[in-house]
Amino acid sequence: MAEVQRGFDEDESLDHALMVDGNAVAGLLYEIFAMEVTTGEAECVSCGKRAEIGSLLAFTQAPGVVLRCPRCENIVMRIVQTAEAIYLDARGVTYLRLDNLSRG
Amino acid sequence: MERTLAWQIATVTAIRPETARVKSFTLTLPNWVEQRAGQHYDVRLTAPDGYQAQRSYSVASEPERRGEIELTVERLEDGEVSTYMHDVLVVGDQIEVRGPIGGYFVWQAHLGGPLLLVAGGSGIVPLMAMLRHRAAIGSDVRTRLLFSSRTISDVIYSDELSRLTAEDNGKLEIFHTLTRAQPPSWSGYSRRIDRQMLTEVVAPLGPAPKTYVCGPTLLVESVANNLVQIGLDPAHVKTERFGPTGGVPRGG
Ligand SMILES: Cc1cc2nc3c(=O)[nH]c(=O)nc-3n(C[C@H](O)[C@H](O)[C@H](O)COP(=O)(O)OP(=O)(O)OC[C@H]3O[C@@H](n4cnc5c(N)ncnc54)[C@H](O)[C@@H]3O)c2cc1C
Ligand SMILES: [Zn+2]
């Protein structure tokens, strides 16, 4: 979830009113990983925060989906779907930890 | 659980008005998979020309209700999918869905409590699934719900919430706040959820309630920040932001 140090301000930008949680794009993530990953963990390259994937900030209005770190708002993952393929840009994560239990 | 989250064709078997702007839809599914309270489905509409619109809707019904799910949808003026569901869908129609999805915003009785639920408008939906689940299995986990609506006639599930409290042996408490207008002799809160209100509702639950906050993004954002500032551990505060929409006006 959002932590205080982010200094959220209601008027800061329209973007914040539009964001949802990583949990909201669980369906798309399932298409990529073929498993439930929202209870898995992602470590942010930029600040080292380890966050549940469901708790990342998700921006779904742009073409594709952008997932940001709930602490520093760095882009953790970017997902773009075309008719032929799904592109996953995961430059913002040092690692993902996905539970075996959520498979199958 | 199904290995692939396939799209399936659900049939609308009942439509029930909840408030002037909110309806519940019962969907029977050819491939029903038991959901956990708090999970959602994706709904996909396809126009004759192939254009598709997809939205998420939380499951309102409890997992103990088998073979079907209930979705509760608020009609948003100019909303693409919610207006279709309200104005076009009738009993017997079919609609494409996939789910249940999202293991993050989930409460099951074995996770215990105490439980703190905070909802704005249609944000009550996944929390209602938790309350219905709690009642269905006879859980006595101490639970407090703080629910913000505009006016008394906008309170979704109003009768059922009263009944759940009445039938519970004192472990479930519900606090309403009405932000726009209050009926005469209203004894609940009469303002937007603020830190003072949260402090009052949270205090008896001790320092570490399992917390679920759901509703329009700005409401969730403000509630979550306030909860952390009054001392709750961010790791125990789960959020489900519905986007710019929902039952509470933006700004003002
Ligand atoms: C995980 C999850 C669960 C959800 N569960 C529920 C639920 O149980 N019940 C429920 O009613 N809803 C739920 N929602 C919200 C739902 O998914 C839809 O967002 C909602 O129904 C609106 O969809 P729409 O197509 O009708 O409106 P849209 O066409 O998406 O428009 C929504 C409204 O926002 C305005 N809007 C759109 N884009 C912008 C913009 N860029 N800037 C400003 N305003 C904009 C529109 O004018 C309109 O009034 C959930 C959302 C999530 C993420
Ligand atoms: Zn970060």
PDB file of N, CA and C in Angstrom, chain A residues 1-4 6 8 14 16-21 23-24 26-28 30-31 34 36 38-39 52 54-55 57 103-104, chain B residues 1-5 40 42 56 98 101-105 217-218 221 224-225 228-229 234 237-241 243-244 250:
ATOM      1  N   MET A   1       0.832  -1.207   0.000  1.00  0.00           N
ATOM      2  CA  MET A   1       0.000   0.000   0.000  1.00  0.00           C
ATOM      3  C   MET A   1       0.862   1.251   0.000  1.00  0.00           C
ATOM      4  N   ALA A   2       0.208   2.369  -0.143  1.00  0.00           N
ATOM      5  CA  ALA A   2       0.924   3.640  -0.173  1.00  0.00           C
ATOM      6  C   ALA A   2       1.544   3.935   1.178  1.00  0.00           C
ATOM      7  N   GLU A   3       2.758   4.363   1.198  1.00  0.00           N
ATOM      8  CA  GLU A   3       3.382   4.751   2.454  1.00  0.00           C
ATOM      9  C   GLU A   3       3.527   6.256   2.506  1.00  0.00           C
ATOM     10  N   VAL A   4       3.630   6.768   3.719  1.00  0.00           N
ATOM     11  CA  VAL A   4       3.561   8.212   3.911  1.00  0.00           C
ATOM     12  C   VAL A   4       4.668   9.001   3.225  1.00  0.00           C
ATOM     13  N   ARG A   6       5.777   9.080   0.551  1.00  0.00           N
ATOM     14  CA  ARG A   6       5.554   9.466  -0.819  1.00  0.00           C
ATOM     15  C   ARG A   6       4.969  10.881  -0.912  1.00  0.00           C
ATOM     16  N   PHE A   8       1.838  12.131  -0.757  1.00  0.00           N
ATOM     17  CA  PHE A   8       0.754  12.266  -1.713  1.00  0.00           C
ATOM     18  C   PHE A   8      -0.043  13.538  -1.480  1.00  0.00           C
ATOM     19  N   LEU A  14      -3.481  14.440 -12.080  1.00  0.00           N
ATOM     20  CA  LEU A  14      -4.633  13.627 -12.435  1.00  0.00           C
ATOM     21  C   LEU A  14      -4.287  12.149 -12.337  1.00  0.00           C
ATOM     22  N   HIS A  16      -2.796  10.382 -10.256  1.00  0.00           N
ATOM     23  CA  HIS A  16      -3.037   9.696  -8.992  1.00  0.00           C
ATOM     24  C   HIS A  16      -4.502   9.356  -8.792  1.00  0.00           C
ATOM     25  N   ALA A  17      -5.379  10.140  -9.374  1.00  0.00           N
ATOM     26  CA  ALA A  17      -6.803   9.830  -9.240  1.00  0.00           C
ATOM     27  C   ALA A  17      -7.170   8.608 -10.078  1.00  0.00           C
ATOM     28  N   LEU A  18      -6.352   8.330 -11.086  1.00  0.00           N
ATOM     29  CA  LEU A  18      -6.669   7.235 -12.000  1.00  0.00           C
ATOM     30  C   LEU A  18      -6.000   5.917 -11.614  1.00  0.00           C
ATOM     31  N   MET A  19      -5.063   5.977 -10.685  1.00  0.00           N
ATOM     32  CA  MET A  19      -4.316   4.741 -10.446  1.00  0.00           C
ATOM     33  C   MET A  19      -5.142   3.720  -9.681  1.00  0.00           C
ATOM     34  N   VAL A  20      -4.818   2.465  -9.907  1.00  0.00           N
ATOM     35  CA  VAL A  20      -5.415   1.363  -9.169  1.00  0.00           C
ATOM     36  C   VAL A  20      -4.269   0.551  -8.559  1.00  0.00           C
ATOM     37  N   ASP A  21      -4.572  -0.644  -8.041  1.00  0.00           N
ATOM     38  CA  ASP A  21      -3.523  -1.449  -7.426  1.00  0.00           C
ATOM     39  C   ASP A  21      -3.044  -2.530  -8.387  1.00  0.00           C
ATOM     40  N   ASN A  23      -3.120  -5.431  -7.848  1.00  0.00           N
ATOM     41  CA  ASN A  23      -4.161  -6.451  -7.771  1.00  0.00           C
ATOM     42  C   ASN A  23      -5.199  -6.320  -8.884  1.00  0.00           C
ATOM     43  N   ALA A  24      -5.433  -5.095  -9.333  1.00  0.00           N
ATOM     44  CA  ALA A  24      -6.455  -4.848 -10.359  1.00  0.00           C
ATOM     45  C   ALA A  24      -6.041  -5.425 -11.714  1.00  0.00           C
ATOM     46  N   ALA A  26      -4.435  -8.283 -12.027  1.00  0.00           N
ATOM     47  CA  ALA A  26      -4.126  -9.693 -11.776  1.00  0.00           C
ATOM     48  C   ALA A  26      -4.437 -10.568 -12.990  1.00  0.00           C
ATOM     49  N   GLY A  27      -5.479 -10.220 -13.733  1.00  0.00           N
ATOM     50  CA  GLY A  27      -5.853 -11.025 -14.893  1.00  0.00           C
ATOM     51  C   GLY A  27      -4.785 -10.987 -15.969  1.00  0.00           C
ATOM     52  N   LEU A  28      -4.289  -9.789 -16.240  1.00  0.00           N
ATOM     53  CA  LEU A  28      -3.226  -9.621 -17.236  1.00  0.00           C
ATOM     54  C   LEU A  28      -1.937 -10.320 -16.774  1.00  0.00           C
ATOM     55  N   TYR A  30      -1.776 -12.826 -14.860  1.00  0.00           N
ATOM     56  CA  TYR A  30      -2.015 -14.271 -14.982  1.00  0.00           C
ATOM     57  C   TYR A  30      -1.748 -14.739 -16.413  1.00  0.00           C
ATOM     58  N   GLU A  31      -2.097 -13.898 -17.391  1.00  0.00           N
ATOM     59  CA  GLU A  31      -1.833 -14.269 -18.790  1.00  0.00           C
ATOM     60  C   GLU A  31      -0.332 -14.436 -19.027  1.00  0.00           C
ATOM     61  N   ALA A  34       0.953 -17.332 -16.082  1.00  0.00           N
ATOM     62  CA  ALA A  34       0.126 -18.541 -15.959  1.00  0.00           C
ATOM     63  C   ALA A  34      -0.022 -18.968 -14.509  1.00  0.00           C
ATOM     64  N   GLU A  36      -1.207 -17.151 -10.328  1.00  0.00           N
ATOM     65  CA  GLU A  36      -1.588 -16.000  -9.502  1.00  0.00           C
ATOM     66  C   GLU A  36      -0.312 -15.416  -8.903  1.00  0.00           C
ATOM     67  N   THR A  38      -0.184 -11.983  -7.491  1.00  0.00           N
ATOM     68  CA  THR A  38      -0.343 -10.719  -6.745  1.00  0.00           C
ATOM     69  C   THR A  38       0.157 -10.835  -5.306  1.00  0.00           C
ATOM     70  N   THR A  39       0.275 -12.060  -4.789  1.00  0.00           N
ATOM     71  CA  THR A  39       0.825 -12.221  -3.442  1.00  0.00           C
ATOM     72  C   THR A  39       2.333 -12.482  -3.492  1.00  0.00           C
ATOM     73  N   GLU A  52       4.554  -6.496  -2.172  1.00  0.00           N
ATOM     74  CA  GLU A  52       3.691  -7.481  -2.802  1.00  0.00           C
ATOM     75  C   GLU A  52       3.255  -6.925  -4.159  1.00  0.00           C
ATOM     76  N   GLY A  54       0.582  -7.235  -5.724  1.00  0.00           N
ATOM     77  CA  GLY A  54      -0.761  -6.665  -5.631  1.00  0.00           C
ATOM     78  C   GLY A  54      -0.781  -5.264  -5.051  1.00  0.00           C
ATOM     79  N   SER A  55       0.285  -4.878  -4.371  1.00  0.00           N
ATOM     80  CA  SER A  55       0.311  -3.554  -3.735  1.00  0.00           C
ATOM     81  C   SER A  55       1.046  -2.511  -4.564  1.00  0.00           C
ATOM     82  N   LEU A  57       1.561   0.265  -7.486  1.00  0.00           N
ATOM     83  CA  LEU A  57       0.614   1.230  -8.045  1.00  0.00           C
ATOM     84  C   LEU A  57       0.470   0.936  -9.532  1.00  0.00           C
ATOM     85  N   ARG A 103       0.448 -21.841  -7.755  1.00  0.00           N
ATOM     86  CA  ARG A 103       0.364 -22.484  -9.064  1.00  0.00           C
ATOM     87  C   ARG A 103      -0.631 -23.651  -9.001  1.00  0.00           C
ATOM     88  N   GLY A 104      -1.355 -23.826 -10.095  1.00  0.00           N
ATOM     89  CA  GLY A 104      -2.144 -25.031 -10.321  1.00  0.00           C
ATOM     90  C   GLY A 104      -3.243 -25.400  -9.376  1.00  0.00           C
TER      91      GLY A 104
ATOM     92  N   MET B   1      -7.620 -24.798  -8.293  1.00  0.00           N
ATOM     93  CA  MET B   1      -7.748 -23.630  -9.173  1.00  0.00           C
ATOM     94  C   MET B   1      -7.420 -24.011 -10.620  1.00  0.00           C
ATOM     95  N   GLU B   2      -8.148 -23.386 -11.524  1.00  0.00           N
ATOM     96  CA  GLU B   2      -7.865 -23.598 -12.941  1.00  0.00           C
ATOM     97  C   GLU B   2      -6.477 -23.094 -13.269  1.00  0.00           C
ATOM     98  N   ARG B   3      -5.785 -23.815 -14.137  1.00  0.00           N
ATOM     99  CA  ARG B   3      -4.432 -23.387 -14.468  1.00  0.00           C
ATOM    100  C   ARG B   3      -4.439 -22.193 -15.385  1.00  0.00           C
ATOM    101  N   THR B   4      -5.358 -22.176 -16.298  1.00  0.00           N
ATOM    102  CA  THR B   4      -5.459 -20.985 -17.129  1.00  0.00           C
ATOM    103  C   THR B   4      -6.749 -20.273 -16.795  1.00  0.00           C
ATOM    104  N   LEU B   5      -6.658 -18.986 -16.829  1.00  0.00           N
ATOM    105  CA  LEU B   5      -7.789 -18.179 -16.438  1.00  0.00           C
ATOM    106  C   LEU B   5      -8.580 -17.873 -17.700  1.00  0.00           C
ATOM    107  N   HIS B  40     -11.912 -10.589  -7.564  1.00  0.00           N
ATOM    108  CA  HIS B  40     -12.762  -9.984  -8.582  1.00  0.00           C
ATOM    109  C   HIS B  40     -12.803 -10.827  -9.859  1.00  0.00           C
ATOM    110  N   ASP B  42     -12.967 -10.206 -14.231  1.00  0.00           N
ATOM    111  CA  ASP B  42     -12.916  -9.263 -15.339  1.00  0.00           C
ATOM    112  C   ASP B  42     -14.139  -9.508 -16.221  1.00  0.00           C
ATOM    113  N   SER B  56     -12.952  -4.537 -14.293  1.00  0.00           N
ATOM    114  CA  SER B  56     -12.950  -5.474 -13.171  1.00  0.00           C
ATOM    115  C   SER B  56     -14.154  -5.216 -12.268  1.00  0.00           C
ATOM    116  N   ARG B  98     -13.960 -13.542 -16.790  1.00  0.00           N
ATOM    117  CA  ARG B  98     -12.928 -14.472 -16.345  1.00  0.00           C
ATOM    118  C   ARG B  98     -12.601 -14.183 -14.883  1.00  0.00           C
ATOM    119  N   ILE B 101     -10.016 -13.637  -9.719  1.00  0.00           N
ATOM    120  CA  ILE B 101      -8.690 -13.082  -9.903  1.00  0.00           C
ATOM    121  C   ILE B 101      -8.266 -12.275  -8.685  1.00  0.00           C
ATOM    122  N   GLY B 102      -6.963 -12.241  -8.431  1.00  0.00           N
ATOM    123  CA  GLY B 102      -6.414 -11.322  -7.436  1.00  0.00           C
ATOM    124  C   GLY B 102      -6.376 -11.903  -6.038  1.00  0.00           C
ATOM    125  N   GLY B 103      -5.251 -12.520  -5.664  1.00  0.00           N
ATOM    126  CA  GLY B 103      -5.127 -13.126  -4.338  1.00  0.00           C
ATOM    127  C   GLY B 103      -4.682 -12.148  -3.268  1.00  0.00           C
ATOM    128  N   TYR B 104      -4.378 -10.933  -3.668  1.00  0.00           N
ATOM    129  CA  TYR B 104      -3.796  -9.955  -2.739  1.00  0.00           C
ATOM    130  C   TYR B 104      -4.841  -9.372  -1.795  1.00  0.00           C
ATOM    131  N   PHE B 105      -5.990  -8.973  -2.342  1.00  0.00           N
ATOM    132  CA  PHE B 105      -7.023  -8.315  -1.541  1.00  0.00           C
ATOM    133  C   PHE B 105      -8.062  -9.346  -1.112  1.00  0.00           C
ATOM    134  N   THR B 217     -10.292   5.874  -5.858  1.00  0.00           N
ATOM    135  CA  THR B 217      -8.865   5.978  -5.579  1.00  0.00           C
ATOM    136  C   THR B 217      -8.519   7.065  -4.561  1.00  0.00           C
ATOM    137  N   LEU B 218      -9.092   8.247  -4.710  1.00  0.00           N
ATOM    138  CA  LEU B 218      -8.688   9.336  -3.811  1.00  0.00           C
ATOM    139  C   LEU B 218      -9.117   9.085  -2.369  1.00  0.00           C
ATOM    140  N   GLU B 221      -6.718   6.432  -1.002  1.00  0.00           N
ATOM    141  CA  GLU B 221      -5.424   7.050  -0.786  1.00  0.00           C
ATOM    142  C   GLU B 221      -5.404   7.813   0.540  1.00  0.00           C
ATOM    143  N   ALA B 224      -5.832   5.359   3.583  1.00  0.00           N
ATOM    144  CA  ALA B 224      -4.637   4.547   3.833  1.00  0.00           C
ATOM    145  C   ALA B 224      -3.536   5.392   4.462  1.00  0.00           C
ATOM    146  N   ASN B 225      -3.344   6.601   3.954  1.00  0.00           N
ATOM    147  CA  ASN B 225      -2.316   7.475   4.535  1.00  0.00           C
ATOM    148  C   ASN B 225      -2.640   7.818   5.980  1.00  0.00           C
ATOM    149  N   VAL B 228      -1.935   4.852   8.329  1.00  0.00           N
ATOM    150  CA  VAL B 228      -0.512   4.677   8.613  1.00  0.00           C
ATOM    151  C   VAL B 228      -0.047   5.748   9.600  1.00  0.00           C
ATOM    152  N   GLN B 229      -0.582   6.957   9.410  1.00  0.00           N
ATOM    153  CA  GLN B 229      -0.171   8.026  10.328  1.00  0.00           C
ATOM    154  C   GLN B 229      -0.698   7.839  11.747  1.00  0.00           C
ATOM    155  N   PRO B 234       1.855  -0.462   7.673  1.00  0.00           N
ATOM    156  CA  PRO B 234       1.455  -0.505   6.254  1.00  0.00           C
ATOM    157  C   PRO B 234       1.290  -1.930   5.728  1.00  0.00           C
ATOM    158  N   VAL B 237      -2.241  -3.061   5.960  1.00  0.00           N
ATOM    159  CA  VAL B 237      -3.281  -2.249   5.324  1.00  0.00           C
ATOM    160  C   VAL B 237      -3.328  -2.567   3.833  1.00  0.00           C
ATOM    161  N   LYS B 238      -4.361  -3.277   3.411  1.00  0.00           N
ATOM    162  CA  LYS B 238      -4.484  -3.616   1.992  1.00  0.00           C
ATOM    163  C   LYS B 238      -5.503  -2.705   1.331  1.00  0.00           C
ATOM    164  N   THR B 239      -5.187  -2.304   0.119  1.00  0.00           N
ATOM    165  CA  THR B 239      -6.063  -1.383  -0.584  1.00  0.00           C
ATOM    166  C   THR B 239      -6.561  -1.987  -1.892  1.00  0.00           C
ATOM    167  N   GLU B 240      -7.761  -1.590  -2.266  1.00  0.00           N
ATOM    168  CA  GLU B 240      -8.300  -1.907  -3.591  1.00  0.00           C
ATOM    169  C   GLU B 240      -8.884  -0.616  -4.136  1.00  0.00           C
ATOM    170  N   ARG B 241      -8.138   0.018  -5.045  1.00  0.00           N
ATOM    171  CA  ARG B 241      -8.592   1.280  -5.616  1.00  0.00           C
ATOM    172  C   ARG B 241      -9.447   0.987  -6.847  1.00  0.00           C
ATOM    173  N   GLY B 243     -10.384   3.274  -9.034  1.00  0.00           N
ATOM    174  CA  GLY B 243     -10.181   4.245 -10.102  1.00  0.00           C
ATOM    175  C   GLY B 243     -10.853   5.561  -9.744  1.00  0.00           C
ATOM    176  N   PRO B 244     -11.076   6.433 -10.749  1.00  0.00           N
ATOM    177  CA  PRO B 244     -11.576   7.779 -10.463  1.00  0.00           C
ATOM    178  C   PRO B 244     -13.059   7.773 -10.113  1.00  0.00           C
ATOM    179  N   ARG B 250     -15.626  13.331  -6.545  1.00  0.00           N
ATOM    180  CA  ARG B 250     -14.215  13.727  -6.625  1.00  0.00           C
ATOM    181  C   ARG B 250     -14.079  15.163  -6.155  1.00  0.00           C
TER     182      ARG B 250
END
